[in-house]
Coordinates of C-alpha atoms in Angstrom, one line a residue:
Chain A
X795 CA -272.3 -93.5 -34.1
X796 CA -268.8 -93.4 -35.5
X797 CA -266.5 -96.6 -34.8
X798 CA -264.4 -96.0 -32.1
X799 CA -260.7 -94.9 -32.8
X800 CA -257.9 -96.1 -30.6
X801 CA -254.7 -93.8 -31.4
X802 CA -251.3 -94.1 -30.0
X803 CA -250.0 -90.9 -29.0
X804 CA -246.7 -89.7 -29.0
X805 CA -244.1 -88.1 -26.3
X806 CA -244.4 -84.2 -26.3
X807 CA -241.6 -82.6 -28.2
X808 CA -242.3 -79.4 -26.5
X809 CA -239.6 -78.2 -23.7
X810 CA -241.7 -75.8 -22.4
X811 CA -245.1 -77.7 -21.8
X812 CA -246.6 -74.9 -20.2
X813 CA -246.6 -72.6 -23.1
X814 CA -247.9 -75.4 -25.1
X815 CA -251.1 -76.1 -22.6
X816 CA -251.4 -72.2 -23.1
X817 CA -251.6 -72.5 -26.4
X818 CA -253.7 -75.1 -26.6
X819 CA -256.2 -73.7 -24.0
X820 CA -256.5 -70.7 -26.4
X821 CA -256.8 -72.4 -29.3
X822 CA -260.4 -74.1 -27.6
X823 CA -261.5 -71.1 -26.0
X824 CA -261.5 -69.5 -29.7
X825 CA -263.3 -73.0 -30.7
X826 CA -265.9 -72.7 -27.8
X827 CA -264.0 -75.8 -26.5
X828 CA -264.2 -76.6 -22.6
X829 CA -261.8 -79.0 -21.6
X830 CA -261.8 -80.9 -18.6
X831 CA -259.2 -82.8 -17.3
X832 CA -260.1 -85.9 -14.8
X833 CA -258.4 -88.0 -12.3
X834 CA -258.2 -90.3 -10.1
X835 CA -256.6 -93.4 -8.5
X836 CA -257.1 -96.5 -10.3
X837 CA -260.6 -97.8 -9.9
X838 CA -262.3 -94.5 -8.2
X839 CA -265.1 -95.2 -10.7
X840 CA -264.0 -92.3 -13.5
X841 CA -265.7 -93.8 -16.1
X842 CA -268.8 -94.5 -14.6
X843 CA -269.2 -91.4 -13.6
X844 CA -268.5 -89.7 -16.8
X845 CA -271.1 -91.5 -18.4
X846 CA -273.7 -90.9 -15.6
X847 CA -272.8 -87.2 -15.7
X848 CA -272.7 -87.0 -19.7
X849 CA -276.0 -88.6 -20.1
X850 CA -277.4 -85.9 -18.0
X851 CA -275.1 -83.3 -20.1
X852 CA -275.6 -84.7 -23.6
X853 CA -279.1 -82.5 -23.5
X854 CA -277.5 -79.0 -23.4
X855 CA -274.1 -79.7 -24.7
X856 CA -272.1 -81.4 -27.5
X857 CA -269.5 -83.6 -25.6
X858 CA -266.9 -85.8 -26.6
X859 CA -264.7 -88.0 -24.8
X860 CA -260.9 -88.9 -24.5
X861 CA -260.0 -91.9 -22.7
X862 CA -256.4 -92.6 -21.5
X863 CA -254.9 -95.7 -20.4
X864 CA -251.5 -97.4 -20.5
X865 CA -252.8 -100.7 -22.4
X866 CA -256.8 -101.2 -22.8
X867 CA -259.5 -100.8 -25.6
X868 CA -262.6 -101.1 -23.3
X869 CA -263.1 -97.7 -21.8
X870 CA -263.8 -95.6 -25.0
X871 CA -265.9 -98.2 -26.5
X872 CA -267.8 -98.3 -23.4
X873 CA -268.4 -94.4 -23.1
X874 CA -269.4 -94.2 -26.9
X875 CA -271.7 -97.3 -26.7
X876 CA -273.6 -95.8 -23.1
X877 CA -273.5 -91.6 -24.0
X878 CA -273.6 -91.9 -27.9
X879 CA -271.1 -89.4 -27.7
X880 CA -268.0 -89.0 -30.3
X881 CA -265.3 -90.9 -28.2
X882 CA -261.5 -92.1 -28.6
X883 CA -259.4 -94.3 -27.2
X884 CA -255.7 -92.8 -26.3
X885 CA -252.8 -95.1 -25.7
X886 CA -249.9 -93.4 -23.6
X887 CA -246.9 -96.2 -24.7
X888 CA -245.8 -97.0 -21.4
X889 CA -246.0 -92.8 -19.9
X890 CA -248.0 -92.2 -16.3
X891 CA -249.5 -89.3 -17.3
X892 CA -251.0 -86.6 -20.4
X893 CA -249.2 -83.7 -20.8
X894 CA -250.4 -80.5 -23.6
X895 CA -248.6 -82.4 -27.1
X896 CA -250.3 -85.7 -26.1
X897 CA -253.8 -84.0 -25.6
X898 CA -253.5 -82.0 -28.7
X899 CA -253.1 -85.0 -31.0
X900 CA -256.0 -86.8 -29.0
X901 CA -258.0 -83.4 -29.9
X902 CA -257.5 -83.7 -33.3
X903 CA -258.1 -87.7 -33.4
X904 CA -261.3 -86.7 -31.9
X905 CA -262.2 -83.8 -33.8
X906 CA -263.2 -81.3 -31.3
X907 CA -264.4 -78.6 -33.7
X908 CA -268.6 -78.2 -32.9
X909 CA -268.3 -79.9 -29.4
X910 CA -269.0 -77.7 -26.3
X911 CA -267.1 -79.9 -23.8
X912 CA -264.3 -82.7 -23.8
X913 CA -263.8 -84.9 -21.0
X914 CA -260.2 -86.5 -21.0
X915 CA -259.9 -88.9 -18.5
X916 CA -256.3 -89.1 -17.7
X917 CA -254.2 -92.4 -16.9
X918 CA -255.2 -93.5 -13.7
X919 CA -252.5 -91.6 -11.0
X920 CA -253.2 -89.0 -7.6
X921 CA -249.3 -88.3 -8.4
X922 CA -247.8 -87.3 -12.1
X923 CA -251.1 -86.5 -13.9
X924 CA -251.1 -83.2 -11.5
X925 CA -247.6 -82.5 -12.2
X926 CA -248.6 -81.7 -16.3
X927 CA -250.8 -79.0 -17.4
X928 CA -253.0 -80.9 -20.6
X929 CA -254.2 -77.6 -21.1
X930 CA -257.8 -78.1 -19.8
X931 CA -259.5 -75.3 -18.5
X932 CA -260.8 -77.6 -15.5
X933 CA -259.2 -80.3 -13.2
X934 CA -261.3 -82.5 -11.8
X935 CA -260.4 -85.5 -9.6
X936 CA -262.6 -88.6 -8.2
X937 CA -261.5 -89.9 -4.9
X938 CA -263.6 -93.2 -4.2
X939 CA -264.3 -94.1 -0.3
X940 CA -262.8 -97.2 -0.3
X941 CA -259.4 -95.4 -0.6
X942 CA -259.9 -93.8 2.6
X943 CA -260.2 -90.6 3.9
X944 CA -256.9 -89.8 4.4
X945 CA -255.6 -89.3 0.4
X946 CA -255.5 -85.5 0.5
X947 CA -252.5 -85.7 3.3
X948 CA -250.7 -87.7 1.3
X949 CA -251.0 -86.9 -2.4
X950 CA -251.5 -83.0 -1.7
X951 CA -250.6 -81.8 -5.1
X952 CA -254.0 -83.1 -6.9
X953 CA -255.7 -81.9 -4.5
X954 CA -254.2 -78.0 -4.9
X955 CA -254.7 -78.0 -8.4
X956 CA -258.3 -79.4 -8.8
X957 CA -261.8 -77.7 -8.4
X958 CA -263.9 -80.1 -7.9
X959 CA -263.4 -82.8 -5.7
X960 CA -266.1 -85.9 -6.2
X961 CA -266.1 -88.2 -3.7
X962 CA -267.5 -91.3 -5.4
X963 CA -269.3 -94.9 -4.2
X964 CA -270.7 -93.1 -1.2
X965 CA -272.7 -95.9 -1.5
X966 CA -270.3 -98.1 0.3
X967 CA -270.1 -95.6 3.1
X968 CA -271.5 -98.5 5.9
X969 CA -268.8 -100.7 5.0
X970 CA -265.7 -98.9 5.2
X971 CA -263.9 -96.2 8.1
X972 CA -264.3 -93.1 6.0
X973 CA -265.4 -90.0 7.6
X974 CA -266.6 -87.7 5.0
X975 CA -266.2 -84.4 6.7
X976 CA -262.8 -84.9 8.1
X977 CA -261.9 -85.9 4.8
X978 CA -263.4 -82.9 3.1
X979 CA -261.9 -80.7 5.7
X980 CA -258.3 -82.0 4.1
X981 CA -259.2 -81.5 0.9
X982 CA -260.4 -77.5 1.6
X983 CA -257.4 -77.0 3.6
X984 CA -254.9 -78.3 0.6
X985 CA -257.5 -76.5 -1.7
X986 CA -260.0 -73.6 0.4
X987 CA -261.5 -72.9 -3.0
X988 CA -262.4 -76.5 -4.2
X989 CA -266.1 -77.6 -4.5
X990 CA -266.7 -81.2 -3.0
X991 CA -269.1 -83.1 -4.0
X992 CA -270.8 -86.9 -2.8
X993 CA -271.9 -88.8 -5.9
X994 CA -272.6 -92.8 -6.1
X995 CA -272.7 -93.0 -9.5
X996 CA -273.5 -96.4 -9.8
X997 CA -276.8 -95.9 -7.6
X998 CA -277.2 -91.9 -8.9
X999 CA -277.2 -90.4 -5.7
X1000 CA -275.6 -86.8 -6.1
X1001 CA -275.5 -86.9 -9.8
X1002 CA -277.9 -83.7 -10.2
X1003 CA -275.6 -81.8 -8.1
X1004 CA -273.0 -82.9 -10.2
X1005 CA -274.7 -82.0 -13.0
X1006 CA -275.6 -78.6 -11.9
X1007 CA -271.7 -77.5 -11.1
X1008 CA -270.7 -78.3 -14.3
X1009 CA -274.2 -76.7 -16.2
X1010 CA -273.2 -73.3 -14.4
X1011 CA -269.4 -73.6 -14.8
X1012 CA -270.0 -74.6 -18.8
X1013 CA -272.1 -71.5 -19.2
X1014 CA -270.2 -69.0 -17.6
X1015 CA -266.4 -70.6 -18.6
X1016 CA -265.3 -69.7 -15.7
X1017 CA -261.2 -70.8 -15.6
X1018 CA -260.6 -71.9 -12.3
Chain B
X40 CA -238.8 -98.5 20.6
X41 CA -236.6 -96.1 18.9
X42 CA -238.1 -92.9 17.8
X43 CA -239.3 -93.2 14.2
X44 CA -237.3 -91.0 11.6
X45 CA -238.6 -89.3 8.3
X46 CA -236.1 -88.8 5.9
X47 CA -235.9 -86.3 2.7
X48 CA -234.9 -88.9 0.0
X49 CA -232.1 -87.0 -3.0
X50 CA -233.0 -88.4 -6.3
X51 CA -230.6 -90.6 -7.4
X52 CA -227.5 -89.6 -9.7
X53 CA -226.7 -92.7 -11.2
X54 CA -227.5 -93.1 -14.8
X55 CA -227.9 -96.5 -14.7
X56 CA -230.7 -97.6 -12.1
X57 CA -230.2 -100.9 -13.1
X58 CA -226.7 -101.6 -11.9
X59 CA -227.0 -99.8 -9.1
X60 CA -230.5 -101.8 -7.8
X61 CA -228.2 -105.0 -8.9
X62 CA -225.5 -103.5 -6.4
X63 CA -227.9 -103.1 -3.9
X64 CA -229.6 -106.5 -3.6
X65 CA -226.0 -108.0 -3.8
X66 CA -224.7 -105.8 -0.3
X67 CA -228.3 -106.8 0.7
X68 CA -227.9 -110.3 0.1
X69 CA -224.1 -110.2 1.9
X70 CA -225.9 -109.5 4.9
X71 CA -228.5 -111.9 4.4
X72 CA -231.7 -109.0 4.3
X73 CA -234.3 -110.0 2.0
X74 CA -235.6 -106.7 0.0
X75 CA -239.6 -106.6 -0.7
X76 CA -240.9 -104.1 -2.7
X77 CA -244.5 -103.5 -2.4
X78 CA -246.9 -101.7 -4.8
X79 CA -250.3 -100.9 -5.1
X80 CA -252.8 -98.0 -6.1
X81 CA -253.4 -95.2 -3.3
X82 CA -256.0 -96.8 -0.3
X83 CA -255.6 -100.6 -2.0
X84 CA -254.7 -101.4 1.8
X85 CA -251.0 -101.4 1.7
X86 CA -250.0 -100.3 5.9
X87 CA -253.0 -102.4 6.8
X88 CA -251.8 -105.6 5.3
X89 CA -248.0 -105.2 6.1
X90 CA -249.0 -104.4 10.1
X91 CA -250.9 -107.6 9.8
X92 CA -248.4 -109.4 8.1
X93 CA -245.7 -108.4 10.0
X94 CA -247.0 -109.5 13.7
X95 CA -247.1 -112.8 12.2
X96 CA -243.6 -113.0 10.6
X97 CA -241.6 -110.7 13.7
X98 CA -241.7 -114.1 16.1
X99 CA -239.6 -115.8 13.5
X100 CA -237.9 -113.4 11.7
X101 CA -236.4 -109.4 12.3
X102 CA -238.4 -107.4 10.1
X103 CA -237.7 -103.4 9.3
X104 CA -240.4 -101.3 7.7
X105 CA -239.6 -97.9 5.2
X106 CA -242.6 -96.5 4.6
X107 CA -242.3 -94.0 1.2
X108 CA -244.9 -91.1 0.7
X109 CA -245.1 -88.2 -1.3
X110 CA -245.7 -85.9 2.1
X111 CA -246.8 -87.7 5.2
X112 CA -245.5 -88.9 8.2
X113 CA -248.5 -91.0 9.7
X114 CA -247.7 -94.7 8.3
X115 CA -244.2 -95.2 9.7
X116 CA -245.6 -94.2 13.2
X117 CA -248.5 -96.6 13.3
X118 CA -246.5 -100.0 11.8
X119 CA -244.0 -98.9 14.7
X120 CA -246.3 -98.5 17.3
X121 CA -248.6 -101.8 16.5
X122 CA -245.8 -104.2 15.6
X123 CA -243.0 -102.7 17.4
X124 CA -240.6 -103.4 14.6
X125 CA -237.7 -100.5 13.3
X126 CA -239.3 -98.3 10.9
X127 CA -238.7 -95.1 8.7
X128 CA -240.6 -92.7 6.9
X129 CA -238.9 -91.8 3.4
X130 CA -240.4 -88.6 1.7
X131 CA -240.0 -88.5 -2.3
X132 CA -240.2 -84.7 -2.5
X133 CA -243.0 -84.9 -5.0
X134 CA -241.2 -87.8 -6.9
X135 CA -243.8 -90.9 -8.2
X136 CA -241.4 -93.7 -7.0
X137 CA -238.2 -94.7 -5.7
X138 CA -234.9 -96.0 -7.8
X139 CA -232.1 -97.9 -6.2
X140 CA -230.0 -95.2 -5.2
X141 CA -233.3 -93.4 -3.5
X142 CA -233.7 -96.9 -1.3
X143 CA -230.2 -97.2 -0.6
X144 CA -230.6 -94.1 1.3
X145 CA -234.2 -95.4 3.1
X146 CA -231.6 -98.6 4.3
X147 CA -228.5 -96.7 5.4
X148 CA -231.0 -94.6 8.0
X149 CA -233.2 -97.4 8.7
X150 CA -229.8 -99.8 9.8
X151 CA -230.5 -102.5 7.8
X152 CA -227.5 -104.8 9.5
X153 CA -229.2 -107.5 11.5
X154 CA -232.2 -107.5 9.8
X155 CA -233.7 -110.3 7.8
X156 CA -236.4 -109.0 6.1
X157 CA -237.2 -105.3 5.0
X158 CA -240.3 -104.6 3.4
X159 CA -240.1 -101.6 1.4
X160 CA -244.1 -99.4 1.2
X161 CA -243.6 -97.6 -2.2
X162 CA -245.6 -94.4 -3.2
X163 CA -249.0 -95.5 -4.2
X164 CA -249.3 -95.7 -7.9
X165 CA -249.7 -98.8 -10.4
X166 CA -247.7 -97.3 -13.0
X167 CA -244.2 -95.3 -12.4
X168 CA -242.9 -97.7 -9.7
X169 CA -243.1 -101.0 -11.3
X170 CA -240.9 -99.2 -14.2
X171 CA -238.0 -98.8 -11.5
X172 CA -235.9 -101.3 -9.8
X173 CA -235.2 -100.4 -6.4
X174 CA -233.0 -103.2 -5.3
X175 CA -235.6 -105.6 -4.0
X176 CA -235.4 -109.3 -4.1
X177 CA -238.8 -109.6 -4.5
X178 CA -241.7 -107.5 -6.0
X179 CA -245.5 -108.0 -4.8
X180 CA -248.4 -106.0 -5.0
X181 CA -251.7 -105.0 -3.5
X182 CA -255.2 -104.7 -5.7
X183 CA -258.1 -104.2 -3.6
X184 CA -261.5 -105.4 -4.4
X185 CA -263.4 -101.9 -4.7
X186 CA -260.8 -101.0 -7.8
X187 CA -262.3 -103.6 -10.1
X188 CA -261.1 -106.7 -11.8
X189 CA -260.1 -105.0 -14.7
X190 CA -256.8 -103.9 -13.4
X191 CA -254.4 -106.2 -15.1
X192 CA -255.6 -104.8 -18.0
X193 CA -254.8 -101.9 -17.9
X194 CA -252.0 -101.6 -15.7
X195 CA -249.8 -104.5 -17.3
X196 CA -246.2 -103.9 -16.6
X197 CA -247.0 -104.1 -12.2
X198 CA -248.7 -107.3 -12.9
X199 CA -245.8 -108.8 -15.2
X200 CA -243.2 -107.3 -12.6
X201 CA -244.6 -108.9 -9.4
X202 CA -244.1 -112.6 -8.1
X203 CA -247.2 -112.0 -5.7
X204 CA -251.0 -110.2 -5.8
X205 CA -252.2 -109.8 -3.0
X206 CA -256.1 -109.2 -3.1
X207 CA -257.3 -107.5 -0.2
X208 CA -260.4 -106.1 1.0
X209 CA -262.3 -109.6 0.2
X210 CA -264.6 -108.9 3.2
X211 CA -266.0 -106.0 0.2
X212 CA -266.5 -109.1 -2.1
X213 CA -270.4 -108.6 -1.3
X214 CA -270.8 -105.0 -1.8
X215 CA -268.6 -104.9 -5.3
X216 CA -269.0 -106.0 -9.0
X217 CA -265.5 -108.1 -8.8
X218 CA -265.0 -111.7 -10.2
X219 CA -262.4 -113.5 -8.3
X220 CA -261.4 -115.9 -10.5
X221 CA -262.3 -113.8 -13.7
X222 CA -259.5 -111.3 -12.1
X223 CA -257.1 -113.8 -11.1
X224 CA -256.7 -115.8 -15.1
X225 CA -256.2 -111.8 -16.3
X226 CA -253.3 -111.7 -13.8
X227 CA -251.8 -114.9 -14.6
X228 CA -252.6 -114.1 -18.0
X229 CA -249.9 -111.2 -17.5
X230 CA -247.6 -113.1 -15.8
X231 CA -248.2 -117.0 -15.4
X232 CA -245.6 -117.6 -12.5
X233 CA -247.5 -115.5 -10.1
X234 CA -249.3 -116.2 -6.6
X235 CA -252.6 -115.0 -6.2
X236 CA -254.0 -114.7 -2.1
X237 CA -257.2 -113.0 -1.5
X238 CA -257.1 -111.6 1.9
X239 CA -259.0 -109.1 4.2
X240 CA -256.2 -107.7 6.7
X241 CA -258.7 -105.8 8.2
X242 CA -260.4 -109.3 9.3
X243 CA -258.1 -111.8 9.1
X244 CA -259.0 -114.3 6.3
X245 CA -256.2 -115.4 4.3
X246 CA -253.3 -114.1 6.0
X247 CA -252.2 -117.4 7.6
X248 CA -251.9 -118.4 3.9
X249 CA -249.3 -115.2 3.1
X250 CA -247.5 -115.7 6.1
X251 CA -246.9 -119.0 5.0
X252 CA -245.6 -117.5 1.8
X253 CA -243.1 -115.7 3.2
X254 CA -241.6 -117.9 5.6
X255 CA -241.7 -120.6 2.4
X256 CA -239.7 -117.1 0.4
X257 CA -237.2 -116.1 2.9
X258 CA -235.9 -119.1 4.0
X259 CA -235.4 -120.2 0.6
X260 CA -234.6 -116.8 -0.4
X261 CA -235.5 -117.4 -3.6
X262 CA -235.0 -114.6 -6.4
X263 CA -238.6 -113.9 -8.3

């Protein structure tokens, strides 16, 4: 395995970001490149997931890994260490979110020529991350239960844009008032067309249906 | 109980956010209101805690309540109706966090005059709000147990920013890989003047210890 690189990015220079996640999102498809962007709230388990879900990928696919954080070095070494997959470590300076620049230098860092799929986990945020295209050609987010039920009436824009919805640590269903088909009643009523999916992935529950969506998206590169 | 208003917040003009929150707490602190700004990630507990809170602190205090959201009108509503204290639901139109200028507006239609304590709910993010001043005399935030210990680390600027963390959910202490005391050195590792009081609003534990808190903060009115 490669050490793991840590790169600090730097502010997009672009003024049009949505010709430059375009762009970008060409440049992949030409590469054979799927990019998938995921968020989350802080905590909702997106990096245990990833590598429950690339461990059950890795078989098929070449996949990298981008992790995004404000200030931590843990993450990336973490998903390298657990997948053996190429990973890096992508410092924002301070910004809330990813936009198309920023993931194109954390491409390159990476080197995403030969890989099938890249998974960038985005800064932990339900609100700006959605407001940025990255140029992924998937948005995924991760709602965990513990954050209640009730997060698609109030952050409705991540909701629109992703999908797939996982709805993570189903495990701790008994313990907390989350009622998981009201919930994913709001999220198909921001979103009619988004997938929803239970997963705990600390216990695996739901991971083969996880692994399925993506097995059949992957393959036919579907742009949703 | 008057009917509870939602107001459409105008991002603010003022170029310089930081005079204009150091207006604000002065006319705040004219009147004798104490400002109290309170963060935390989406679902960390934050309406839950402050209805708690605030039926403890209304018998010796008058206490007003904005509630901010990206597009929701649920949380003003229930801290009215179970602690019968004024209240206002601010919307951001799609914006991450509020500035001064933004809660300025939030006061003028709560009618701040009379008041001695205003807690202010901001939009649920650990990142974009703690880079804004809104005014507030003090700043505190809410980690829950289910997001993991590792949040100072990677969130740093909240944790440096607020006086008081609040860590709620505790009854989930069982159910979750979390290490109190591991969590609470990387907090005061970010910031060695703050409080740290575990609490589970939902049950009870701990919150005679915050309420003692804040009767010890406002009537020193002490600026954190």
């Amino acid at each position: 395995m490669e050490k793991v690189k840590t790169i600090l990015l730097n502010k997009g220079i672009f003024s049009d970001n949505n010709a430059e996640a375009d762009k970008l999102r060409q440049n992949l498809e030409k590469e054979g490149v799927f990019l998938i962007n995921v968020m989350s709230s802080p905590g909702a388990g997106k990096t245990t997931t990833l590598i429950s879900l690339i461990n059950r990928l890795k078989t098929r696919f070449n996949v990298g890994v981008m992790e995004a954080d404000i200030d931590y070095d843990i993450d990336a070494v973490r998903v390298a260490e657990k997948t053996g997959c190429k990973s890096v470590q992508l410092h924002t300076g301070g910004m809330c979110h990813l936009d198309a620049s920023m993931t194109r230098q954390g491409l390159e860092e990476l080197g995403y020529k030969g890989l099938d799929i890249v998974f960038l986990e985005n800064v932990g945020n339900l609100v700006c991350p959605a407001e940025f295209d990255t140029g992924a050609h998937l948005e995924i987010m991760i709602l965990s239960v513990p954050e209640g039920d009730d997060k698609p009436l109030k952050y409705p824009l991540v909701f629109q844009k992703c999908g797939l919805v996982i709805i993570n640590k189903c495990d701790a269903l008994p313990y907390f008032d989350f009622d998981f088909e009201e919930c994913k009643r709001r999220i198909l009523n921001r979103n009619p067309k988004a997938t929803v999916i239970p997963v705990s992935a600390k216990r695996g529950d739901g991971m083969e249906e996880l692994e399925n969506y993506f097995i059949k998206k992957i393959n036919g590169k579907e742009k949703t």
